[in-house]
Amino acid sequence: MTFTPTTAYARPALTGRTRLITLGLIVAVVISSFLGRYDAEIAGFRVRVEQVVPLLLAAWTLVHPVLREAFLRAARHPVPLVYAAFVVWNVVTTLVFSPSLSWSASILIWLVIDLLLLVSLMALSEGADLAGRLGRWSVAPWALVGFAAFVVANLTRGQIALGTDFDWLYEVYVSRLTAIEANIYASILVFWTLLTITRRGIGRWETAAIAVAVPLGLVASQTRTAVFSLVLGLGVFGLFTLLSSRSSWRSRLLRILPTAVLAATLVVTYGIIAAVGDAAPADRTLPPSASPATSAAAPAETTTPTEPVDSITPSAPAPEATRIPDPTNPEQQNKIGDVDFQGGTIGFRLEVARLAAQEMHGVNLWFGNGTNTFGLRHEQPGTPGISGHIIMLPVQVLYDGGIVGLGLLVALFVTVFVCVPRERKPVAAGLLASYLLSATLTSMFWFAITWILIAVILRPLGDDERNDSRDSGRGDAREPGRVFGRA
């Protein structure tokens, strides 16, 4: 089933100056989504660059009369309406259950900013098209620059460590570039890769560049979640295309060929890395000098939501390390190949879920405990004195907003998929599957990249997609016996 609303992606007649300012702000929004590392203190809160720039776009859109009409129409699209209901529910449960409104407000404000960003990008079709192009252009450079930073930092033993963080658990420098941490760097790479490699009409050279660069970028991030997320997204896209397309089998296989090339290079690269250092890792104990806020024991693949600045507990000076970090030790540099289902980050997540379950009963199970309140009741497992945070989206939403909040979240993703144009549903299926896995293991939901992606996949079909759809239809007419799984 496909729902095609008429309340978004307008094409109003704009003057040259208005168009230039609007598109310039959209470029700034996309660029700022890569700059999660940078923030400043405003009114007692840490405010990120990627939160400020969308407000400028929304303000400009609301001030200009023509753009304001497009904004208000886009706000009536089903996806923003469902997301607005999710935001309102978070406000309600916070007012009723949160022990600290200022602490909860840090995330509530972020949710509102995300809503404004989503509607602003859905207001103009040209703006969403531009955002999609910018994201596609970023894939190979984002991957290759990250890999270069990774190589330089490890070869120089941290003497040149720009755009990297040191993982104390595995004694290896990992790339994050301008993102807040390595898993966000990798997630941004994965999501834009999926939208690029699944694009109709992608050329051979672009496919080759992505197939080489992206696996290297993921190696640089040393993020296992991203590898699994990308493989899942590619697999779901391929299966959906094969089982639901109206075109001939040959057309379907050609459609998924670029993704198969990327999957092959990814599996080969990952297999090589996983095979390196087949002996057990040498030492998985942290030296005392590893700060709880930055060490892998915290663990490495996490993201702390916005917090009031004055509520953060400073860490005490640490004693000297018991060993000298050695990023060239091959026994330590095997994080991406070290998959431990008993302990490590998986054990950490299970412990966080167990702590969260202590308050998820009775009325709180249904209505939640208030937005961003886990840290008010629990310390981070393994790091005394540090406020806890839930890094698993379904568990966090269930804890914050209860079954009602989780139901609204599910409704949001279902609505996104229903409203995507039929020809783009295989792409949406792969992207949403990949995103849900990443968000379950990291805190991706609040970041601007999420809402840019949604606006991009919901946009109307371009001429190339329409032409491909018509050509596929003619092919089916010639080969009716080879059509499988008509939508």
CSV table of C-alpha atoms in Angstrom, one decimal:
chain,number,residue,atom,x,y,z
A,1,MET,CA,0.0,0.0,0.0
A,2,THR,CA,1.3,3.5,-0.8
A,3,PHE,CA,0.0,6.8,0.6
A,4,THR,CA,0.7,9.8,-1.5
A,5,PRO,CA,-0.1,13.0,0.4
A,6,THR,CA,-0.4,16.4,-1.2
A,7,THR,CA,0.6,18.4,1.8
A,8,ALA,CA,4.4,18.5,1.4
A,9,TYR,CA,7.3,19.1,-1.0
A,10,ALA,CA,5.8,22.2,-2.6
A,11,ARG,CA,7.4,23.9,-5.6
A,12,PRO,CA,6.6,27.6,-5.1
A,13,ALA,CA,7.9,30.4,-7.3
A,14,LEU,CA,10.7,32.0,-5.4
A,15,THR,CA,12.8,35.0,-6.2
A,16,GLY,CA,16.5,34.4,-6.9
A,17,ARG,CA,17.5,35.9,-3.5
A,18,THR,CA,14.9,33.9,-1.5
A,19,ARG,CA,15.9,30.7,-3.3
A,20,LEU,CA,19.6,31.3,-2.7
A,21,ILE,CA,19.1,31.9,1.1
A,22,THR,CA,16.8,28.9,1.5
A,23,LEU,CA,19.1,26.5,-0.3
A,24,GLY,CA,22.1,28.0,1.5
A,25,LEU,CA,20.5,27.2,4.8
A,26,ILE,CA,19.7,23.7,3.7
A,27,VAL,CA,23.3,23.2,2.8
A,28,ALA,CA,24.3,24.5,6.2
A,29,VAL,CA,21.9,22.0,7.9
A,30,VAL,CA,23.3,19.0,6.1
A,31,ILE,CA,26.9,20.1,6.8
A,32,SER,CA,26.0,20.7,10.5
A,33,SER,CA,24.7,17.2,10.7
A,34,PHE,CA,28.3,16.0,10.4
A,35,LEU,CA,29.5,18.3,13.1
A,36,GLY,CA,28.2,16.6,16.2
A,37,ARG,CA,31.5,17.1,18.0
A,38,TYR,CA,31.0,20.8,18.4
A,39,ASP,CA,28.8,22.5,21.0
A,40,ALA,CA,28.7,25.5,23.3
A,41,GLU,CA,27.0,26.4,26.6
A,42,ILE,CA,23.8,28.4,26.2
A,43,ALA,CA,21.5,29.1,29.2
A,44,GLY,CA,23.0,26.2,31.2
A,45,PHE,CA,22.7,23.6,28.4
A,46,ARG,CA,25.1,22.1,26.0
A,47,VAL,CA,23.9,23.2,22.6
A,48,ARG,CA,25.2,21.5,19.5
A,49,VAL,CA,25.9,23.2,16.1
A,50,GLU,CA,23.5,20.7,14.5
A,51,GLN,CA,20.7,22.0,16.8
A,52,VAL,CA,21.2,25.7,16.1
A,53,VAL,CA,21.4,25.6,12.3
A,54,PRO,CA,18.0,23.9,11.9
A,55,LEU,CA,16.4,26.6,14.0
A,56,LEU,CA,17.7,29.2,11.6
A,57,LEU,CA,16.2,27.3,8.7
A,58,ALA,CA,12.9,26.9,10.5
A,59,ALA,CA,12.8,30.6,11.5
A,60,TRP,CA,13.6,31.7,7.9
A,61,THR,CA,10.9,29.4,6.5
A,62,LEU,CA,8.3,30.7,9.0
A,63,VAL,CA,9.2,34.4,8.4
A,64,HIS,CA,8.9,34.3,4.6
A,65,PRO,CA,5.2,34.4,3.5
A,66,VAL,CA,5.6,32.0,0.6
A,67,LEU,CA,7.8,29.6,2.5
A,68,ARG,CA,5.5,29.8,5.6
A,69,GLU,CA,2.6,28.5,3.6
A,70,ALA,CA,4.7,25.6,2.4
A,71,PHE,CA,5.9,24.9,5.9
A,72,LEU,CA,2.3,24.9,7.3
A,73,ARG,CA,1.2,22.5,4.6
A,74,ALA,CA,4.1,20.2,5.2
A,75,ALA,CA,3.3,20.2,8.9
A,76,ARG,CA,0.0,18.4,8.0
A,77,HIS,CA,1.8,15.5,6.4
A,78,PRO,CA,1.1,12.3,8.3
A,79,VAL,CA,4.8,11.7,9.2
A,80,PRO,CA,5.2,15.1,11.0
A,81,LEU,CA,1.8,14.7,12.6
A,82,VAL,CA,2.7,11.3,14.1
A,83,TYR,CA,6.1,12.6,15.2
A,84,ALA,CA,4.4,15.6,16.8
A,85,ALA,CA,2.1,13.3,18.7
A,86,PHE,CA,5.3,11.5,20.0
A,87,VAL,CA,6.8,14.8,21.1
A,88,VAL,CA,3.6,15.8,22.9
A,89,TRP,CA,3.4,12.5,24.7
A,90,ASN,CA,7.0,13.0,25.9
A,91,VAL,CA,6.0,16.4,27.3
A,92,VAL,CA,3.0,14.9,29.0
A,93,THR,CA,4.8,12.0,30.7
A,94,THR,CA,7.6,14.4,31.7
A,95,LEU,CA,5.3,16.8,33.4
A,96,VAL,CA,3.6,13.9,35.3
A,97,PHE,CA,6.6,11.7,36.2
A,98,SER,CA,10.0,13.5,35.7
A,99,PRO,CA,11.8,14.4,39.0
A,100,SER,CA,13.7,17.2,37.2
A,101,LEU,CA,12.0,19.2,34.5
A,102,SER,CA,15.3,21.0,33.6
A,103,TRP,CA,17.0,17.7,33.0
A,104,SER,CA,14.2,16.4,30.8
A,105,ALA,CA,13.9,19.7,29.0
A,106,SER,CA,17.3,19.1,27.4
A,107,ILE,CA,15.9,16.2,25.3
A,108,LEU,CA,12.4,17.7,24.9
A,109,ILE,CA,13.9,20.8,23.3
A,110,TRP,CA,16.0,18.6,21.0
A,111,LEU,CA,12.8,16.6,19.9
A,112,VAL,CA,11.1,19.9,19.0
A,113,ILE,CA,14.1,21.0,17.0
A,114,ASP,CA,14.0,17.7,15.1
A,115,LEU,CA,10.3,18.3,14.4
A,116,LEU,CA,11.0,21.8,13.0
A,117,LEU,CA,13.9,20.4,10.9
A,118,LEU,CA,11.8,17.6,9.4
A,119,VAL,CA,8.9,19.9,8.4
A,120,SER,CA,11.3,22.5,7.0
A,121,LEU,CA,13.0,20.0,4.8
A,122,MET,CA,9.6,18.6,3.7
A,123,ALA,CA,8.3,22.0,2.8
A,124,LEU,CA,10.2,22.3,-0.5
A,125,SER,CA,10.9,19.6,-3.0
A,126,GLU,CA,14.0,21.3,-4.2
A,127,GLY,CA,15.4,21.4,-0.7
A,128,ALA,CA,15.0,17.7,0.0
A,129,ASP,CA,16.6,16.9,-3.4
A,130,LEU,CA,19.6,19.1,-2.6
A,131,ALA,CA,20.0,17.4,0.8
A,132,GLY,CA,20.0,14.0,-0.8
A,133,ARG,CA,22.6,15.0,-3.3
A,134,LEU,CA,24.9,16.5,-0.6
A,135,GLY,CA,24.6,13.3,1.4
A,136,ARG,CA,25.5,11.1,-1.6
A,137,TRP,CA,28.5,13.3,-2.4
A,138,SER,CA,29.8,12.9,1.2
A,139,VAL,CA,30.1,9.1,1.1
A,140,ALA,CA,33.5,8.4,-0.4
A,141,PRO,CA,35.2,11.5,1.1
A,142,TRP,CA,33.8,10.8,4.6
A,143,ALA,CA,35.1,7.2,4.4
A,144,LEU,CA,38.5,7.9,2.9
A,145,VAL,CA,39.3,10.9,5.2
A,146,GLY,CA,38.3,8.8,8.2
A,147,PHE,CA,40.5,5.9,7.0
A,148,ALA,CA,43.5,8.3,6.5
A,149,ALA,CA,43.0,9.7,10.0
A,150,PHE,CA,42.9,6.2,11.4
A,151,VAL,CA,46.1,5.1,9.6
A,152,VAL,CA,48.1,8.2,10.5
A,153,ALA,CA,47.0,8.2,14.2
A,154,ASN,CA,48.0,4.5,14.7
A,155,LEU,CA,51.2,4.7,12.7
A,156,THR,CA,52.4,7.8,14.6
A,157,ARG,CA,51.2,6.3,18.0
A,158,GLY,CA,48.9,9.3,18.5
A,159,GLN,CA,51.5,12.0,17.7
A,160,ILE,CA,49.1,13.0,15.0
A,161,ALA,CA,45.6,12.1,16.1
A,162,LEU,CA,43.3,14.6,14.4
A,163,GLY,CA,39.8,13.3,14.0
A,164,THR,CA,40.4,10.2,16.2
A,165,ASP,CA,39.8,8.9,19.7
A,166,PHE,CA,41.8,6.4,21.6
A,167,ASP,CA,40.0,3.2,22.6
A,168,TRP,CA,41.7,2.0,25.8
A,169,LEU,CA,40.1,-1.4,25.8
A,170,TYR,CA,41.6,-2.4,22.4
A,171,GLU,CA,44.5,0.1,22.4
A,172,VAL,CA,43.7,1.5,18.9
A,173,TYR,CA,42.9,4.9,17.6
A,174,VAL,CA,39.4,5.0,16.0
A,175,SER,CA,38.1,7.6,13.5
A,176,ARG,CA,35.3,9.9,14.4
A,177,LEU,CA,36.3,13.0,12.3
A,178,THR,CA,33.9,15.8,13.2
A,179,ALA,CA,31.2,13.4,14.6
A,180,ILE,CA,30.7,13.1,18.4
A,181,GLU,CA,32.3,9.6,18.4
A,182,ALA,CA,33.2,6.7,16.2
A,183,ASN,CA,29.9,5.0,16.1
A,184,ILE,CA,28.1,8.2,14.9
A,185,TYR,CA,30.8,8.7,12.3
A,186,ALA,CA,30.2,5.1,11.1
A,187,SER,CA,26.4,5.4,11.2
A,188,ILE,CA,26.4,8.6,9.1
A,189,LEU,CA,28.5,6.7,6.6
A,190,VAL,CA,26.3,3.7,6.6
A,191,PHE,CA,23.0,5.6,6.1
A,192,TRP,CA,24.2,7.8,3.2
A,193,THR,CA,25.9,4.7,1.7
A,194,LEU,CA,22.6,2.9,1.6
A,195,LEU,CA,20.8,5.8,-0.1
A,196,THR,CA,23.6,6.1,-2.6
A,197,ILE,CA,24.3,2.5,-3.6
A,198,THR,CA,20.6,1.8,-3.9
A,199,ARG,CA,20.0,4.8,-6.2
A,200,ARG,CA,18.6,4.0,-9.7
A,201,GLY,CA,21.1,4.7,-12.4
A,202,ILE,CA,24.2,4.7,-10.3
A,203,GLY,CA,27.3,4.4,-12.5
A,204,ARG,CA,30.1,1.8,-12.5
A,205,TRP,CA,32.8,4.2,-11.3
A,206,GLU,CA,30.7,5.5,-8.4
A,207,THR,CA,29.8,1.9,-7.4
A,208,ALA,CA,33.5,1.0,-7.5
A,209,ALA,CA,34.5,4.1,-5.4
A,210,ILE,CA,31.9,3.3,-2.7
A,211,ALA,CA,32.7,-0.5,-2.7
A,212,VAL,CA,36.4,0.4,-2.0
A,213,ALA,CA,36.0,3.4,0.3
A,214,VAL,CA,33.1,2.4,2.6
A,215,PRO,CA,34.7,-0.8,4.0
A,216,LEU,CA,37.9,1.2,4.7
A,217,GLY,CA,35.8,3.8,6.5
A,218,LEU,CA,34.2,1.2,8.6
A,219,VAL,CA,37.6,-0.3,9.5
A,220,ALA,CA,38.7,3.1,10.5
A,221,SER,CA,35.7,3.5,12.9
A,222,GLN,CA,36.3,0.0,14.4
A,223,THR,CA,32.5,-0.1,14.9
A,224,ARG,CA,31.0,-3.6,14.7
A,225,THR,CA,27.4,-2.3,14.9
A,226,ALA,CA,27.9,-0.3,11.7
A,227,VAL,CA,29.1,-3.4,9.8
A,228,PHE,CA,26.1,-5.5,10.9
A,229,SER,CA,23.8,-2.5,10.2
A,230,LEU,CA,25.1,-2.1,6.6
A,231,VAL,CA,24.9,-5.8,5.8
A,232,LEU,CA,21.4,-5.9,7.1
A,233,GLY,CA,20.3,-2.9,5.1
A,234,LEU,CA,21.8,-4.2,1.9
A,235,GLY,CA,20.2,-7.6,2.5
A,236,VAL,CA,16.7,-6.2,3.2
A,237,PHE,CA,16.9,-4.0,0.1
A,238,GLY,CA,18.0,-6.9,-2.1
A,239,LEU,CA,15.3,-9.3,-0.9
A,240,PHE,CA,12.6,-6.6,-1.1
A,241,THR,CA,13.6,-5.8,-4.6
A,242,LEU,CA,13.7,-9.4,-5.7
A,243,LEU,CA,10.3,-10.3,-4.2
A,244,SER,CA,8.3,-7.2,-4.8
A,245,SER,CA,9.5,-5.6,-8.1
A,246,ARG,CA,7.3,-5.7,-11.2
A,247,SER,CA,10.2,-5.9,-13.5
A,248,SER,CA,11.8,-9.0,-15.1
A,249,TRP,CA,14.3,-11.1,-13.1
A,250,ARG,CA,17.1,-9.8,-15.2
A,251,SER,CA,16.1,-6.2,-14.3
A,252,ARG,CA,15.8,-7.1,-10.7
A,253,LEU,CA,19.3,-8.6,-10.6
A,254,LEU,CA,20.8,-5.6,-12.3
A,255,ARG,CA,19.0,-3.4,-9.8
A,256,ILE,CA,20.7,-5.0,-6.9
A,257,LEU,CA,24.1,-5.6,-8.6
A,258,PRO,CA,25.8,-2.4,-7.1
A,259,THR,CA,24.7,-3.5,-3.6
A,260,ALA,CA,26.0,-7.0,-4.2
A,261,VAL,CA,29.4,-5.6,-5.2
A,262,LEU,CA,29.5,-3.5,-1.9
A,263,ALA,CA,28.4,-6.5,0.2
A,264,ALA,CA,31.1,-8.6,-1.3
A,265,THR,CA,33.9,-6.1,-0.7
A,266,LEU,CA,32.5,-5.5,2.8
A,267,VAL,CA,32.4,-9.2,3.7
A,268,VAL,CA,35.9,-9.8,2.3
A,269,THR,CA,37.3,-6.8,4.2
A,270,TYR,CA,35.6,-7.7,7.4
A,271,GLY,CA,36.8,-11.3,7.1
A,272,ILE,CA,40.4,-10.2,6.7
A,273,ILE,CA,40.2,-8.0,9.7
A,274,ALA,CA,38.4,-10.6,11.9
A,275,ALA,CA,41.1,-13.2,10.9
A,276,VAL,CA,44.0,-10.9,12.0
A,277,GLY,CA,45.3,-11.8,15.4
A,278,ASP,CA,43.6,-15.2,15.7
A,279,ALA,CA,45.1,-15.5,19.2
A,280,ALA,CA,43.0,-14.2,22.1
A,281,PRO,CA,43.5,-10.5,22.7
A,282,ALA,CA,46.4,-9.8,25.0
A,283,ASP,CA,44.8,-7.7,27.7
A,284,ARG,CA,41.2,-6.4,28.2
A,285,THR,CA,41.7,-4.6,31.5
A,286,LEU,CA,41.7,-0.8,31.5
A,287,PRO,CA,44.6,1.2,32.9
A,288,PRO,CA,43.5,3.4,35.8
A,289,SER,CA,44.3,6.5,33.7
A,290,ALA,CA,41.5,5.7,31.2
A,291,SER,CA,38.8,8.2,32.0
A,292,PRO,CA,35.3,6.7,32.5
A,293,ALA,CA,33.9,9.3,30.1
A,294,THR,CA,36.1,8.3,27.2
A,295,SER,CA,37.1,4.7,27.8
A,296,ALA,CA,35.8,1.7,26.0
A,297,ALA,CA,34.5,0.2,29.2
A,298,ALA,CA,31.8,2.9,29.2
A,299,PRO,CA,31.4,1.3,26.5
A,300,ALA,CA,32.9,2.7,23.2
A,301,GLU,CA,29.7,2.5,21.1
A,302,THR,CA,27.6,4.9,23.1
A,303,THR,CA,26.3,8.4,22.9
A,304,THR,CA,25.4,10.6,25.9
A,305,PRO,CA,22.3,12.7,25.3
A,306,THR,CA,22.3,16.5,25.9
A,307,GLU,CA,22.5,17.3,29.6
A,308,PRO,CA,22.3,20.4,31.7
A,309,VAL,CA,26.0,21.6,32.1
A,310,ASP,CA,25.8,22.2,35.8
A,311,SER,CA,24.6,18.6,36.4
A,312,ILE,CA,27.6,16.9,35.0
A,313,THR,CA,29.9,15.4,37.7
A,314,PRO,CA,33.6,16.2,37.0
A,315,SER,CA,35.8,13.2,37.2
A,316,ALA,CA,38.7,13.1,39.7
A,317,PRO,CA,42.3,13.1,38.4
A,318,ALA,CA,43.4,9.6,37.5
A,319,PRO,CA,46.5,7.9,38.6
A,320,GLU,CA,49.3,7.0,36.3
A,321,ALA,CA,48.7,4.2,33.7
A,322,THR,CA,49.9,0.7,34.6
A,323,ARG,CA,51.1,0.2,31.0
A,324,ILE,CA,52.1,2.3,28.1
A,325,PRO,CA,49.4,2.4,25.3
A,326,ASP,CA,50.7,0.7,22.2
A,327,PRO,CA,48.4,1.3,19.1
A,328,THR,CA,50.8,-0.8,17.0
A,329,ASN,CA,50.3,-4.0,19.0
A,330,PRO,CA,48.5,-6.5,16.5
A,331,GLU,CA,47.1,-8.5,19.4
A,332,GLN,CA,45.2,-5.4,20.6
A,333,GLN,CA,44.1,-4.1,17.2
A,334,ASN,CA,41.2,-6.5,16.6
A,335,LYS,CA,38.2,-4.7,18.0
A,336,ILE,CA,36.1,-5.1,14.8
A,337,GLY,CA,36.8,-8.8,14.8
A,338,ASP,CA,36.2,-9.3,18.5
A,339,VAL,CA,32.5,-10.3,18.8
A,340,ASP,CA,31.7,-11.3,22.4
A,341,PHE,CA,28.1,-12.3,23.1
A,342,GLN,CA,28.8,-12.9,26.7
A,343,GLY,CA,30.3,-9.7,28.0
A,344,GLY,CA,31.7,-6.5,26.6
A,345,THR,CA,29.3,-4.0,25.1
A,346,ILE,CA,26.5,-6.6,24.9
A,347,GLY,CA,26.8,-7.4,28.5
A,348,PHE,CA,26.8,-3.7,29.3
A,349,ARG,CA,23.6,-3.2,27.4
A,350,LEU,CA,21.9,-6.1,29.2
A,351,GLU,CA,22.9,-4.6,32.6
A,352,VAL,CA,21.5,-1.2,31.6
A,353,ALA,CA,18.2,-2.9,30.5
A,354,ARG,CA,18.1,-4.7,33.8
A,355,LEU,CA,18.4,-1.4,35.7
A,356,ALA,CA,15.8,0.2,33.5
A,357,ALA,CA,13.3,-2.7,34.2
A,358,GLN,CA,13.3,-1.8,37.9
A,359,GLU,CA,11.0,1.2,37.2
A,360,MET,CA,9.1,-0.3,34.3
A,361,HIS,CA,6.0,-1.7,36.0
A,362,GLY,CA,2.5,-0.6,36.8
A,363,VAL,CA,1.5,2.8,35.6
A,364,ASN,CA,5.1,3.6,34.6
A,365,LEU,CA,5.2,0.6,32.2
A,366,TRP,CA,2.3,2.1,30.3
A,367,PHE,CA,3.0,5.8,30.6
A,368,GLY,CA,6.7,6.0,31.2
A,369,ASN,CA,9.0,7.7,33.7
A,370,GLY,CA,9.5,11.0,32.0
A,371,THR,CA,11.9,11.9,29.2
A,372,ASN,CA,15.6,11.4,29.9
A,373,THR,CA,15.2,10.4,33.5
A,374,PHE,CA,17.2,7.2,33.7
A,375,GLY,CA,20.3,9.1,34.6
A,376,LEU,CA,18.5,10.7,37.6
A,377,ARG,CA,17.9,7.3,39.1
A,378,HIS,CA,20.9,5.2,38.1
A,379,GLU,CA,24.7,5.6,37.6
A,380,GLN,CA,26.4,4.3,34.6
A,381,PRO,CA,27.3,0.6,35.1
A,382,GLY,CA,31.0,0.3,35.9
A,383,THR,CA,31.6,4.0,36.2
A,384,PRO,CA,30.5,5.2,39.7
A,385,GLY,CA,29.6,8.9,39.8
A,386,ILE,CA,28.6,9.2,36.2
A,387,SER,CA,24.9,9.5,35.4
A,388,GLY,CA,23.6,6.5,33.5
A,389,HIS,CA,22.0,6.7,30.0
A,390,ILE,CA,20.2,4.1,27.9
A,391,ILE,CA,21.7,3.7,24.5
A,392,MET,CA,19.0,1.4,23.1
A,393,LEU,CA,16.2,3.3,21.4
A,394,PRO,CA,13.3,0.9,22.1
A,395,VAL,CA,14.4,0.4,25.7
A,396,GLN,CA,14.9,4.2,26.2
A,397,VAL,CA,11.5,5.1,24.7
A,398,LEU,CA,9.8,2.4,26.7
A,399,TYR,CA,11.4,3.7,29.9
A,400,ASP,CA,10.7,7.4,29.1
A,401,GLY,CA,7.2,7.1,27.5
A,402,GLY,CA,6.0,3.6,28.4
A,403,ILE,CA,4.1,1.4,26.1
A,404,VAL,CA,2.2,4.4,24.7
A,405,GLY,CA,5.4,6.1,23.8
A,406,LEU,CA,6.9,3.0,22.2
A,407,GLY,CA,3.6,2.5,20.2
A,408,LEU,CA,3.9,6.1,18.9
A,409,LEU,CA,7.5,5.4,17.9
A,410,VAL,CA,6.5,2.2,16.0
A,411,ALA,CA,3.7,4.2,14.4
A,412,LEU,CA,6.2,6.8,13.2
A,413,PHE,CA,8.4,4.3,11.4
A,414,VAL,CA,5.3,2.5,9.9
A,415,THR,CA,3.9,5.8,8.7
A,416,VAL,CA,7.3,6.7,7.1
A,417,PHE,CA,7.3,3.4,5.2
A,418,VAL,CA,3.7,3.7,4.1
A,419,CYS,CA,4.2,7.3,2.8
A,420,VAL,CA,7.3,6.5,0.8
A,421,PRO,CA,6.6,6.3,-3.0
A,422,ARG,CA,6.1,2.7,-4.2
A,423,GLU,CA,9.2,2.8,-6.4
A,424,ARG,CA,11.4,3.7,-3.5
A,425,LYS,CA,10.0,1.2,-1.0
A,426,PRO,CA,12.9,-1.3,-1.3
A,427,VAL,CA,15.3,1.5,-0.5
A,428,ALA,CA,13.2,2.6,2.5
A,429,ALA,CA,13.0,-1.0,3.7
A,430,GLY,CA,16.7,-1.4,3.7
A,431,LEU,CA,17.4,2.0,5.2
A,432,LEU,CA,14.8,1.6,8.0
A,433,ALA,CA,16.0,-1.9,8.9
A,434,SER,CA,19.6,-0.6,9.1
A,435,TYR,CA,18.6,2.4,11.1
A,436,LEU,CA,16.5,0.4,13.6
A,437,LEU,CA,19.5,-1.9,14.3
A,438,SER,CA,21.9,1.1,14.7
A,439,ALA,CA,19.4,2.9,16.9
A,440,THR,CA,18.9,-0.2,19.1
A,441,LEU,CA,22.7,-0.3,19.8
A,442,THR,CA,23.5,3.4,19.7
A,443,SER,CA,21.7,6.7,20.4
A,444,MET,CA,21.0,7.9,16.9
A,445,PHE,CA,17.4,9.1,17.2
A,446,TRP,CA,17.9,12.7,18.2
A,447,PHE,CA,20.6,13.6,15.7
A,448,ALA,CA,19.8,15.7,12.6
A,449,ILE,CA,20.9,12.9,10.2
A,450,THR,CA,17.7,11.0,11.2
A,451,TRP,CA,15.3,13.7,10.0
A,452,ILE,CA,17.3,14.6,6.9
A,453,LEU,CA,17.1,10.9,5.8
A,454,ILE,CA,13.4,10.7,6.4
A,455,ALA,CA,12.8,13.9,4.4
A,456,VAL,CA,14.9,12.6,1.6
A,457,ILE,CA,13.3,9.2,1.2
A,458,LEU,CA,9.8,10.7,1.4
A,459,ARG,CA,10.4,13.2,-1.3
A,460,PRO,CA,8.5,12.8,-4.7
A,461,LEU,CA,10.0,10.7,-7.4
A,462,GLY,CA,12.5,12.3,-9.7
A,463,ASP,CA,12.4,12.1,-13.5
A,464,ASP,CA,15.0,9.3,-13.5
A,465,GLU,CA,12.9,7.2,-11.1
A,466,ARG,CA,9.7,7.8,-13.1
A,467,ASN,CA,11.4,6.8,-16.3
A,468,ASP,CA,12.8,3.7,-14.8
A,469,SER,CA,9.4,2.8,-13.4
A,470,ARG,CA,7.8,3.2,-16.9
A,471,ASP,CA,10.6,1.2,-18.5
A,472,SER,CA,10.1,-1.6,-16.0
A,473,GLY,CA,6.4,-1.6,-16.7
A,474,ARG,CA,7.0,-2.0,-20.5
A,475,GLY,CA,9.4,-4.9,-19.7
A,476,ASP,CA,6.8,-6.6,-17.7
A,477,ALA,CA,4.3,-6.4,-20.5
A,478,ARG,CA,6.7,-8.1,-22.8
A,479,GLU,CA,7.5,-10.9,-20.3
A,480,PRO,CA,4.4,-11.4,-18.3
A,481,GLY,CA,5.4,-14.9,-17.2
A,482,ARG,CA,8.5,-13.6,-15.4
A,483,VAL,CA,6.7,-11.2,-13.1
A,484,PHE,CA,6.9,-12.3,-9.5
A,485,GLY,CA,5.2,-10.8,-6.4
A,486,ARG,CA,3.3,-7.9,-7.9
A,487,ALA,CA,2.7,-5.1,-5.3
